[in-house]
Short mmCIF file of C-alpha atoms and ligand atoms in Angstrom, two decimals:
data_model
loop_
_atom_site.label_atom_id
_atom_site.label_comp_id
_atom_site.label_asym_id
_atom_site.label_seq_id
_atom_site.Cartn_x
_atom_site.Cartn_y
_atom_site.Cartn_z
CA MET A 25 0.00 0.00 0.00
CA ASP A 26 1.19 3.52 -0.79
CA TRP A 27 2.14 5.09 2.51
CA LEU A 28 0.24 8.23 1.56
CA LYS A 29 -3.07 6.42 1.68
CA ASP A 30 -3.56 6.95 5.39
CA ALA A 31 -1.13 9.83 5.81
CA CYS A 32 -1.95 12.75 8.05
CA PHE A 33 0.81 15.36 8.21
CA TYR A 34 2.00 17.73 10.90
CA GLU A 35 4.00 20.75 9.76
CA ILE A 36 6.92 21.74 11.98
CA TYR A 37 8.67 25.07 11.86
CA PRO A 38 11.92 23.77 13.36
CA GLN A 39 13.12 26.99 14.96
CA SER A 40 9.88 27.28 16.95
CA PHE A 41 8.98 23.76 17.98
CA LYS A 42 11.18 22.64 20.87
CA ASP A 43 14.58 23.80 22.05
CA SER A 44 16.64 21.01 23.61
CA ASN A 45 19.87 22.85 24.48
CA GLY A 46 18.64 26.10 26.01
CA ASP A 47 19.76 28.52 23.30
CA GLY A 48 16.20 29.69 22.64
CA ILE A 49 15.94 28.12 19.17
CA GLY A 50 14.17 24.90 18.36
CA ASP A 51 16.31 22.01 17.11
CA PHE A 52 16.32 18.41 15.87
CA ASN A 53 16.80 16.90 19.32
CA GLY A 54 13.84 18.94 20.51
CA ILE A 55 11.71 17.51 17.70
CA ILE A 56 12.84 14.00 18.67
CA GLU A 57 11.65 14.67 22.23
CA LYS A 58 8.22 15.55 20.87
CA LEU A 59 7.71 12.77 18.33
CA ASP A 60 5.48 10.95 20.79
CA TYR A 61 3.25 14.01 20.98
CA ILE A 62 2.84 13.97 17.20
CA LYS A 63 2.16 10.27 17.21
CA GLU A 64 -0.39 10.58 19.99
CA LEU A 65 -2.26 13.22 18.03
CA GLY A 66 -2.50 10.64 15.26
CA CYS A 67 -0.18 12.16 12.68
CA ASN A 68 2.10 9.78 10.82
CA GLY A 69 3.92 12.29 8.64
CA ILE A 70 5.91 15.47 9.22
CA TRP A 71 6.67 18.28 6.84
CA MET A 72 9.62 20.17 8.26
CA ASN A 73 10.38 23.66 6.97
CA PRO A 74 13.93 24.25 5.64
CA CYS A 75 16.65 23.24 8.07
CA PHE A 76 19.71 23.83 5.89
CA ASP A 77 22.69 26.12 6.26
CA SER A 78 21.47 29.64 5.49
CA PRO A 79 21.99 33.31 6.31
CA PHE A 80 18.25 33.28 7.19
CA LYS A 81 17.10 36.25 5.20
CA ASP A 82 13.97 34.24 4.42
CA ALA A 83 13.90 31.93 7.43
CA GLY A 84 15.93 29.27 5.63
CA TYR A 85 14.24 29.46 2.22
CA ASP A 86 17.55 31.00 1.22
CA VAL A 87 19.78 27.94 1.20
CA ARG A 88 23.55 28.46 1.41
CA ASN A 89 24.45 24.77 1.39
CA TYR A 90 21.92 22.12 0.37
CA LYS A 91 23.83 19.27 1.93
CA LEU A 92 24.56 20.70 5.35
CA VAL A 93 22.01 21.42 8.05
CA ALA A 94 22.04 24.77 9.84
CA GLU A 95 24.15 24.64 12.94
CA ARG A 96 21.37 26.06 15.06
CA TYR A 97 19.30 22.88 14.50
CA GLY A 98 22.12 20.40 15.09
CA THR A 99 24.26 18.28 12.79
CA ASN A 100 23.58 16.10 9.77
CA ASP A 101 23.89 13.15 12.14
CA ASP A 102 21.23 14.61 14.44
CA LEU A 103 18.91 14.90 11.46
CA LYS A 104 19.66 11.30 10.55
CA ARG A 105 18.75 10.31 14.08
CA LEU A 106 15.51 12.26 13.78
CA PHE A 107 14.63 10.20 10.68
CA GLU A 108 15.41 6.99 12.57
CA GLU A 109 13.44 7.95 15.67
CA ALA A 110 10.49 9.04 13.54
CA HIS A 111 10.55 5.79 11.58
CA LYS A 112 10.54 3.78 14.83
CA ARG A 113 7.21 5.44 15.56
CA GLY A 114 5.79 4.94 12.08
CA ILE A 115 6.26 8.60 11.16
CA LYS A 116 7.62 9.70 7.76
CA ILE A 117 9.47 12.96 7.25
CA LEU A 118 9.30 15.31 4.27
CA LEU A 119 12.09 17.86 4.05
CA ASP A 120 11.54 21.23 2.40
CA LEU A 121 13.33 21.42 -0.94
CA VAL A 122 13.95 24.86 -2.42
CA PRO A 123 14.77 24.23 -6.10
CA GLY A 124 13.95 27.61 -7.65
CA HIS A 125 16.60 29.76 -5.99
CA THR A 126 19.45 29.72 -3.50
CA SER A 127 20.80 32.26 -1.06
CA ASP A 128 23.08 34.87 -2.57
CA GLU A 129 25.70 33.38 -0.23
CA HIS A 130 25.61 29.96 -1.90
CA GLU A 131 28.98 28.93 -3.37
CA TRP A 132 27.40 28.59 -6.82
CA PHE A 133 26.23 32.18 -6.72
CA LYS A 134 29.50 33.49 -5.34
CA ASP A 135 31.21 31.88 -8.32
CA SER A 136 28.61 33.07 -10.83
CA LYS A 137 28.82 36.73 -9.79
CA LYS A 138 32.55 37.07 -10.40
CA ALA A 139 33.78 39.35 -13.20
CA GLU A 140 35.67 36.44 -14.75
CA PRO A 141 33.45 33.51 -15.86
CA GLY A 142 33.80 30.54 -13.49
CA GLU A 143 32.45 26.99 -13.28
CA PHE A 144 28.95 28.13 -12.28
CA LYS A 145 28.61 31.13 -14.58
CA ASP A 146 25.36 29.72 -16.02
CA ARG A 147 23.83 28.29 -12.85
CA TYR A 148 21.70 31.43 -12.42
CA ILE A 149 19.91 33.74 -14.82
CA TRP A 150 22.06 36.74 -15.71
CA THR A 151 21.57 39.29 -18.47
CA ASP A 152 24.56 40.37 -20.57
CA PHE A 153 23.99 44.06 -19.81
CA TRP A 154 24.17 45.87 -16.51
CA TYR A 155 21.67 48.64 -17.17
CA GLY A 156 18.02 48.18 -18.14
CA GLU A 157 15.36 45.53 -17.62
CA ALA A 158 15.68 41.76 -17.60
CA ARG A 159 12.59 41.49 -19.83
CA ASN A 160 9.54 40.95 -17.62
CA LEU A 161 11.56 39.39 -14.85
CA ARG A 162 12.62 40.99 -11.60
CA GLY A 163 16.33 41.71 -11.75
CA ILE A 164 18.94 43.16 -9.46
CA ALA A 165 21.73 45.33 -10.82
CA GLY A 166 24.84 46.78 -9.30
CA MET A 167 25.53 44.16 -6.66
CA ALA A 168 28.31 42.21 -8.32
CA ASP A 169 31.40 42.60 -10.47
CA ARG A 170 29.87 40.55 -13.26
CA ASN A 171 28.54 42.54 -16.19
CA GLY A 172 24.89 41.75 -15.81
CA ILE A 173 21.66 41.82 -13.87
CA TYR A 174 20.61 38.69 -11.99
CA VAL A 175 17.01 37.57 -11.91
CA VAL A 176 15.44 36.92 -8.52
CA ASN A 177 12.87 34.29 -7.70
CA PHE A 178 11.57 35.87 -4.50
CA PHE A 179 13.62 38.27 -2.35
CA ALA A 180 16.69 40.13 -3.68
CA SER A 181 18.82 37.68 -1.71
CA GLN A 182 17.29 34.72 -3.61
CA PRO A 183 18.76 34.60 -7.14
CA ALA A 184 16.83 32.37 -9.54
CA LEU A 185 18.48 29.14 -10.58
CA ASN A 186 18.73 28.66 -14.33
CA TYR A 187 16.43 25.97 -15.73
CA GLY A 188 16.35 27.72 -19.10
CA PHE A 189 13.68 29.53 -21.09
CA LEU A 190 10.92 27.96 -23.12
CA ASN A 191 11.23 30.42 -25.99
CA LYS A 192 14.75 31.77 -26.01
CA THR A 193 14.68 35.21 -27.59
CA GLU A 194 17.75 36.84 -26.05
CA LYS A 195 21.37 35.89 -26.27
CA TRP A 196 21.73 35.81 -22.50
CA GLN A 197 18.94 33.24 -22.10
CA SER A 198 19.55 29.49 -22.03
CA SER A 199 17.10 27.13 -23.68
CA VAL A 200 15.46 24.47 -21.55
CA ASP A 201 17.51 21.69 -23.09
CA SER A 202 20.87 23.48 -22.91
CA PRO A 203 23.63 21.69 -20.98
CA GLU A 204 23.60 24.40 -18.30
CA ALA A 205 19.84 24.09 -17.69
CA ILE A 206 20.16 20.32 -17.49
CA ALA A 207 23.11 20.69 -15.10
CA THR A 208 20.92 22.71 -12.71
CA ALA A 209 18.26 20.00 -12.73
CA ASP A 210 20.89 17.33 -12.19
CA ALA A 211 22.28 19.24 -9.23
CA MET A 212 18.81 19.26 -7.67
CA CYS A 213 18.45 15.53 -8.29
CA ASP A 214 21.72 15.01 -6.49
CA VAL A 215 20.51 17.01 -3.47
CA MET A 216 17.31 14.98 -3.29
CA LYS A 217 19.14 11.67 -3.45
CA PHE A 218 21.58 12.84 -0.79
CA TRP A 219 18.80 13.31 1.77
CA LEU A 220 16.81 10.28 0.70
CA SER A 221 19.90 8.16 1.24
CA MET A 222 20.13 9.62 4.77
CA GLY A 223 16.57 8.51 5.53
CA ALA A 224 14.28 11.32 4.41
CA ASP A 225 10.95 10.08 3.01
CA GLY A 226 10.39 12.82 0.47
CA PHE A 227 10.01 16.54 0.03
CA ARG A 228 7.64 19.43 0.15
CA VAL A 229 8.81 21.41 -2.85
CA ASP A 230 8.93 25.17 -2.53
CA MET A 231 7.54 27.23 -5.44
CA ALA A 232 7.64 24.09 -7.55
CA ASP A 233 6.05 25.91 -10.49
CA SER A 234 8.80 28.53 -10.64
CA LEU A 235 11.54 26.71 -12.54
CA VAL A 236 11.28 27.75 -16.18
CA LYS A 237 10.95 31.49 -16.63
CA PHE A 238 8.99 33.43 -19.16
CA ASP A 239 6.37 32.22 -21.60
CA ASP A 240 5.83 29.01 -19.69
CA ASP A 241 2.27 30.03 -18.86
CA ASP A 242 0.87 26.53 -19.13
CA LYS A 243 3.95 25.31 -17.23
CA SER A 244 4.63 22.63 -19.81
CA ALA A 245 8.37 23.32 -19.74
CA THR A 246 8.53 23.35 -15.94
CA CYS A 247 6.56 20.09 -15.93
CA LYS A 248 9.03 18.54 -18.33
CA VAL A 249 11.92 19.40 -16.02
CA TRP A 250 10.09 17.86 -13.06
CA LYS A 251 9.20 14.71 -14.97
CA ARG A 252 12.87 14.10 -15.60
CA ILE A 253 13.98 14.91 -12.05
CA ILE A 254 11.25 12.87 -10.38
CA ALA A 255 11.68 9.84 -12.66
CA GLU A 256 15.38 9.88 -11.96
CA VAL A 257 14.90 10.13 -8.18
CA LYS A 258 12.15 7.51 -8.03
CA LYS A 259 14.22 5.05 -10.00
CA GLU A 260 16.40 4.76 -6.93
CA TYR A 261 13.85 5.72 -4.27
CA PRO A 262 10.45 4.47 -5.44
CA GLU A 263 8.87 5.10 -2.02
CA ALA A 264 9.83 8.78 -1.97
CA ARG A 265 6.85 11.11 -2.01
CA LEU A 266 6.63 14.71 -3.11
CA VAL A 267 4.14 17.46 -2.44
CA SER A 268 4.30 20.63 -4.49
CA GLU A 269 3.64 24.20 -3.54
CA TRP A 270 1.80 24.88 -6.78
CA ASN A 271 -2.00 24.79 -6.39
CA ARG A 272 -2.59 23.49 -9.89
CA PRO A 273 -2.93 19.72 -9.51
CA ARG A 274 -3.78 19.30 -13.18
CA GLN A 275 -0.24 20.46 -13.91
CA SER A 276 1.72 19.26 -10.90
CA LEU A 277 0.39 15.71 -10.62
CA PRO A 278 1.02 14.70 -14.24
CA ALA A 279 4.48 16.26 -13.79
CA GLY A 280 5.17 13.56 -11.23
CA PHE A 281 4.23 15.08 -7.90
CA ASP A 282 2.25 12.79 -5.61
CA MET A 283 0.28 15.61 -4.01
CA ASP A 284 -0.37 19.30 -4.45
CA PHE A 285 -1.55 21.88 -1.93
CA MET A 286 -4.58 24.06 -2.15
CA LEU A 287 -2.91 27.35 -1.19
CA ASN A 288 -4.30 30.41 0.53
CA TRP A 289 -4.53 33.03 -2.20
CA THR A 290 -6.55 36.07 -1.21
CA GLY A 291 -10.11 35.58 -2.42
CA ASN A 292 -9.69 31.99 -3.64
CA GLY A 293 -11.89 29.14 -2.43
CA TYR A 294 -9.59 28.11 0.40
CA ASP A 295 -9.21 31.69 1.61
CA LEU A 296 -13.00 32.12 1.68
CA LEU A 297 -13.38 28.89 3.63
CA LEU A 298 -11.38 29.82 6.74
CA ARG A 299 -10.06 33.39 6.49
CA ASP A 300 -11.37 35.80 3.86
CA THR A 301 -8.21 37.87 4.11
CA GLY A 302 -9.20 40.31 1.39
CA SER A 303 -12.20 41.76 3.22
CA GLU A 304 -12.17 44.60 5.68
CA LYS A 305 -14.57 42.58 7.80
CA PRO A 306 -13.57 38.98 7.12
CA SER A 307 -16.52 36.63 6.96
CA PRO A 308 -15.31 33.20 5.84
CA ILE A 309 -17.70 30.28 5.29
CA PHE A 310 -16.95 28.78 8.70
CA LYS A 311 -17.78 31.97 10.61
CA LYS A 312 -21.11 31.45 12.29
CA ASP A 313 -22.73 34.67 11.13
CA SER A 314 -21.28 34.56 7.62
CA LYS A 315 -23.64 34.84 4.66
CA ARG A 316 -21.43 32.72 2.47
CA ASP A 317 -22.28 29.18 1.46
CA ILE A 318 -19.95 26.30 0.68
CA ASN A 319 -20.03 27.05 -3.06
CA ASP A 320 -17.54 29.87 -2.50
CA PHE A 321 -15.09 27.10 -1.68
CA LEU A 322 -16.34 24.37 -4.01
CA ASN A 323 -16.40 26.48 -7.18
CA ASP A 324 -12.64 26.67 -6.88
CA TYR A 325 -11.87 23.34 -5.23
CA LEU A 326 -14.08 20.90 -7.13
CA PRO A 327 -12.94 21.51 -10.72
CA GLN A 328 -9.33 21.09 -9.63
CA TYR A 329 -10.18 18.07 -7.55
CA GLU A 330 -12.26 16.44 -10.32
CA ASP A 331 -9.37 16.71 -12.74
CA THR A 332 -7.16 14.71 -10.47
CA ARG A 333 -9.62 12.30 -8.90
CA GLU A 334 -7.86 9.30 -10.35
CA SER A 335 -4.29 10.46 -10.38
CA GLY A 336 -3.57 11.89 -7.02
CA ARG A 337 -4.13 14.22 -4.20
CA TYR A 338 -5.12 17.80 -3.67
CA CYS A 339 -4.30 18.52 -0.04
CA LEU A 340 -6.00 20.79 2.46
CA ILE A 341 -4.14 22.51 5.29
CA THR A 342 -5.22 24.07 8.58
CA GLY A 343 -2.66 26.77 7.80
CA ASN A 344 1.05 27.05 7.20
CA HIS A 345 4.02 29.28 7.97
CA ASP A 346 2.89 31.74 5.26
CA THR A 347 -0.75 32.17 6.33
CA ASP A 348 -2.33 34.02 9.23
CA ARG A 349 -3.25 31.46 11.85
CA VAL A 350 -6.90 30.60 11.45
CA SER A 351 -7.57 31.41 15.13
CA TYR A 352 -7.44 35.06 14.09
CA TYR A 353 -10.59 34.55 12.01
CA LEU A 354 -12.57 31.77 13.70
CA ASP A 355 -13.40 31.08 17.34
CA GLU A 356 -12.67 27.72 18.93
CA ASP A 357 -16.07 26.15 18.20
CA GLU A 358 -15.90 27.29 14.60
CA ARG A 359 -12.40 25.86 14.28
CA LYS A 360 -13.46 22.50 15.69
CA ILE A 361 -15.92 21.91 12.89
CA ALA A 362 -13.71 23.56 10.27
CA PHE A 363 -10.82 21.24 11.13
CA ALA A 364 -13.18 18.24 11.27
CA PHE A 365 -14.26 19.15 7.75
CA LEU A 366 -10.66 19.39 6.49
CA LEU A 367 -9.80 16.08 8.13
CA THR A 368 -12.66 14.19 6.50
CA MET A 369 -11.94 15.39 2.97
CA PRO A 370 -9.79 13.52 0.41
CA GLY A 371 -6.08 14.26 0.08
CA ALA A 372 -3.63 13.98 2.92
CA PRO A 373 -4.47 16.64 5.51
CA PHE A 374 -1.76 18.93 6.92
CA ILE A 375 -1.98 20.38 10.42
CA TYR A 376 0.22 23.40 11.11
CA TYR A 377 1.94 23.03 14.49
CA GLY A 378 0.01 24.73 17.26
CA ASP A 379 -3.25 25.02 15.31
CA GLU A 380 -4.49 21.96 17.19
CA ILE A 381 -4.08 23.76 20.53
CA GLY A 382 -5.47 27.09 19.38
CA MET A 383 -2.29 29.14 19.13
CA ARG A 384 -2.92 32.75 18.20
CA TYR A 385 -1.76 34.80 15.26
CA MET A 386 0.43 37.48 16.84
CA LYS A 387 -0.25 40.13 14.26
CA GLU A 388 1.72 42.94 15.85
CA LEU A 389 5.11 41.20 16.00
CA PRO A 390 7.95 42.89 14.14
CA SER A 391 9.31 40.98 11.18
CA LYS A 392 11.87 38.27 11.83
CA GLU A 393 14.09 36.68 9.17
CA GLY A 394 12.01 37.97 6.27
CA GLY A 395 8.75 36.88 7.83
CA TYR A 396 6.93 40.25 7.63
CA THR A 397 3.23 39.63 8.37
CA ARG A 398 3.94 35.90 8.48
CA THR A 399 6.01 36.30 11.65
CA GLY A 400 2.93 36.22 13.88
CA SER A 401 2.21 32.63 12.79
CA ARG A 402 5.73 31.44 13.61
CA THR A 403 5.96 31.86 17.40
CA PRO A 404 7.21 29.09 19.72
CA MET A 405 5.01 26.08 20.32
CA GLN A 406 3.11 26.33 23.59
CA TRP A 407 3.68 23.09 25.42
CA ASP A 408 2.45 24.22 28.85
CA ASP A 409 1.66 27.40 30.79
CA SER A 410 5.06 27.74 32.51
CA GLU A 411 7.29 30.78 32.06
CA GLY A 412 8.89 29.58 28.79
CA ALA A 413 5.80 27.57 27.77
CA GLY A 414 7.92 24.42 27.90
CA PHE A 415 9.56 25.51 24.66
CA SER A 416 12.96 26.38 26.06
CA THR A 417 14.86 26.84 29.30
CA ALA A 418 16.62 29.92 27.90
CA ASN A 419 15.91 33.37 29.17
CA LYS A 420 12.70 34.47 27.46
CA ASP A 421 14.44 37.44 25.88
CA SER A 422 16.59 35.15 23.83
CA PHE A 423 13.74 33.07 22.38
CA TYR A 424 13.61 32.90 18.59
CA LEU A 425 10.31 34.76 18.78
CA PRO A 426 8.28 35.81 21.82
CA ILE A 427 5.86 33.40 23.42
CA ASP A 428 2.23 34.48 23.50
CA ALA A 429 1.71 36.31 26.82
CA ASP A 430 -1.65 34.60 27.29
CA LEU A 431 -1.12 30.84 27.42
CA LYS A 432 -4.29 29.97 29.27
CA GLY A 433 -6.31 27.37 27.43
CA LYS A 434 -3.88 27.52 24.52
CA ASN A 435 -1.15 25.12 25.56
CA ALA A 436 -0.73 21.42 24.83
CA LYS A 437 -0.82 20.30 28.45
CA GLU A 438 -4.16 21.94 29.19
CA GLN A 439 -5.68 21.10 25.83
CA MET A 440 -4.75 17.43 26.16
CA ALA A 441 -6.24 17.18 29.64
CA LYS A 442 -9.55 18.81 28.77
CA GLU A 443 -12.37 16.71 27.43
CA GLY A 444 -13.90 18.12 24.27
CA SER A 445 -11.00 20.55 23.72
CA LEU A 446 -9.88 21.55 20.26
CA TYR A 447 -6.89 19.21 20.58
CA ASN A 448 -9.08 16.28 21.58
CA THR A 449 -11.52 17.01 18.77
CA VAL A 450 -8.72 17.03 16.22
CA LYS A 451 -7.35 13.82 17.70
CA GLU A 452 -10.76 12.11 17.58
CA VAL A 453 -11.38 13.09 13.97
CA ILE A 454 -7.94 11.88 12.89
CA ALA A 455 -8.69 8.56 14.60
CA LEU A 456 -12.07 8.44 12.87
CA ARG A 457 -10.42 9.08 9.53
CA LYS A 458 -7.87 6.34 10.08
CA SER A 459 -10.38 3.73 11.13
CA ASN A 460 -12.67 4.27 8.13
CA GLU A 461 -11.45 3.21 4.74
CA ALA A 462 -14.00 5.59 3.16
CA LEU A 463 -12.35 8.61 4.76
CA LEU A 464 -8.84 7.79 3.64
CA ASP A 465 -7.14 9.25 0.71
CA ASN A 466 -9.09 8.18 -2.34
CA GLY A 467 -11.11 9.70 -5.11
CA ASN A 468 -14.34 9.15 -3.36
CA LEU A 469 -16.21 12.42 -2.80
CA ASP A 470 -19.75 13.39 -3.65
CA PHE A 471 -21.13 16.76 -2.54
CA VAL A 472 -24.83 15.95 -2.21
CA LEU A 473 -25.98 19.16 -0.53
CA ARG A 474 -24.53 22.45 -1.76
CA GLN A 475 -27.54 24.61 -2.38
CA PRO A 476 -26.79 28.26 -3.07
CA GLY A 477 -27.88 30.42 -0.16
CA ARG A 478 -28.09 27.48 2.22
CA ARG A 479 -25.47 27.50 4.96
CA GLU A 480 -25.49 23.80 5.81
CA PHE A 481 -23.87 21.38 3.41
CA ALA A 482 -23.25 17.66 3.09
CA PHE A 483 -21.07 15.22 1.25
CA LYS A 484 -20.72 11.48 0.93
CA ARG A 485 -17.56 9.48 1.16
CA GLY A 486 -18.33 5.83 0.48
CA ASP A 487 -20.83 4.62 3.06
CA LEU A 488 -20.44 7.73 5.18
CA LEU A 489 -22.44 10.92 5.02
CA ILE A 490 -20.95 14.06 6.52
CA VAL A 491 -23.19 16.98 7.35
CA VAL A 492 -21.83 20.35 8.43
CA ASN A 493 -23.71 23.33 9.79
CA PRO A 494 -21.32 26.28 10.13
CA SER A 495 -24.19 28.63 11.01
CA GLU A 496 -25.21 30.04 14.40
CA LYS A 497 -28.77 28.87 13.60
CA ALA A 498 -29.96 25.29 13.98
CA CYS A 499 -31.24 23.57 10.85
CA LYS A 500 -32.84 20.38 9.58
CA VAL A 501 -31.61 18.22 6.77
CA ASP A 502 -33.91 15.51 5.45
CA SER A 503 -33.06 12.44 3.44
CA SER A 504 -34.10 13.95 0.12
CA ASP A 505 -31.74 16.89 0.76
CA VAL A 506 -28.84 14.48 0.95
CA LYS A 507 -30.16 11.90 -1.52
CA ILE A 508 -30.36 8.91 0.78
CA SER A 509 -33.10 6.35 1.07
CA SER A 510 -32.17 4.72 4.37
CA LEU A 511 -32.18 6.04 7.93
CA PRO A 512 -28.86 7.69 8.72
CA GLU A 513 -27.17 6.27 11.76
CA LYS A 514 -25.02 8.74 13.71
CA LYS A 515 -21.40 7.71 14.09
CA TYR A 516 -19.68 10.85 15.31
CA SER A 517 -20.65 14.42 16.04
CA ILE A 518 -19.47 17.79 17.27
CA GLY A 519 -22.08 20.14 18.73
CA ASP A 520 -25.73 19.26 18.97
CA VAL A 521 -26.61 16.66 16.34
CA LYS A 522 -29.70 14.39 16.41
CA THR A 523 -31.63 12.23 14.03
CA ASP A 524 -35.38 11.98 14.29
CA LYS A 525 -37.35 9.77 11.89
CA GLY A 526 -34.77 10.15 9.20
CA VAL A 527 -34.43 13.90 9.63
CA ILE A 528 -31.04 15.14 10.72
CA GLU A 529 -31.26 17.98 13.22
CA MET A 530 -28.10 20.04 13.26
CA GLY A 531 -27.57 22.45 16.15
CA PRO A 532 -25.65 25.72 15.72
CA VAL A 533 -22.03 25.20 14.61
CA SER A 534 -22.21 21.43 14.34
CA PHE A 535 -20.71 18.54 12.43
CA GLY A 536 -22.02 15.00 12.04
CA VAL A 537 -20.83 11.78 10.45
CA PHE A 538 -23.50 9.19 9.62
CA VAL A 539 -23.46 5.67 8.28
CA ILE A 540 -25.73 5.17 5.29
CA SER A 541 -26.45 1.97 3.48
C1 NOJ B 15 7.23 29.80 -0.27
C2 NOJ B 15 7.57 29.54 1.15
O1 NOJ B 15 6.53 28.84 1.77
C3 NOJ B 15 7.84 30.89 1.77
O2 NOJ B 15 7.92 30.83 3.17
C4 NOJ B 15 9.09 31.46 1.15
O3 NOJ B 15 9.31 32.77 1.63
C5 NOJ B 15 8.97 31.51 -0.38
N1 NOJ B 15 8.38 30.33 -0.95
C6 NOJ B 15 10.32 31.70 -1.03
O4 NOJ B 15 11.07 30.53 -0.96
CA1 CA B 16 18.36 24.88 20.47
#
């Protein structure tokens, strides 16, 4: 069986999870200490944000050395031990691969920016003029001796690696099948194999759609590069699994990725589900007084999902290190049913560390390591309500980021002990998912109730019917609404959920799973 079939992932931001040596920064040994916590929650996969040597101008998404871990997290051997300890507990680990750019301190870039051409002169995209525009691409001039402007993939400190251009129109561009473009792809293959041989189980791939620049609107050239890389890697490591940061499964899955993420883009279906970040007064679907119905999500999600029903997975997240934590938008009851919904949908679910215990989005925090508004979602994990929240024994002033001043009710210890807490709800729903074949990762999804203007909605997965009422008002759902002929038998619920003569009565903000035959 493919190990993704029953996978449920937990995303760890390594600098903020658990500090084992009292320097105020999370590390590999700290993660090892907390593997049992992750296992107890029910997760059997980890996505760990970049942990490689870096000047940290973008929290590690600016890699200086792909084959060396950052000293602040430990050594390569510590990471190897983390893989081993995770595997002992049945947990797989995805590393974060950043293939589109490096740090401007990477040896390749240092070589490529010299006035005299060196071994890596074509590893990045450089123009052959030092004044003007690098076509429609973002370029940086005046920072190096080389006669040229380098193209950036994200921040100025993240020069774009050269995978070539689909339609080469300028002398300074490489074509996609040039030796230098192929050499870049080969170098990335080598990095992947290096970590897989150490025990990694796969990768979350950063900006996976960003490889080939210019004119590659349908991403066919980028897909071609990936097909080659992934085939090459899987020849040696057939069990390796890859999830792309792309949000276009119809492109990414045929390119060889095993999963793709639905990303939070302002105003898209996922944004309207939990956040609604573009509105002055956010009113996402899961807010109890929202006027939205589930179609605001489904109109975006379903066409993408349908396209990939057979071939793979379109994954839903509670949040990630780039999004505002959902607790900023939804109260705890709303989050319970929102997370239950995410955890009963197809695709491997991803829980962002701390979302399961209700950690807050600390909006006002000053930017750290290129985090900007994302910084507030990256604060230390709140293990208990002690002075340092159980994160670190260091003086609080030297913590990577400040701990939330209000830990009450929002720390793992308290959440675990409290019946019906958010943590326990998440744990129950993960267990429910795992013990029901119908809820696992498969193509089986049928939205039977999605009436415009109606707040409650329902979907079938195999012999299970899931009914969700995100509204503050109670409602009734009868069998014709959800196209069933038998009496639904309640299996699991959150909030006030009853069945009476075949009618399902859903209390305010409630969630129910029923067996149908
Ligand atoms: C997406 C990552 O998730 C984000 O944190 C990073 O800043 C950019 N890619 C650039 O690598
Ligand atoms: Ca540490």
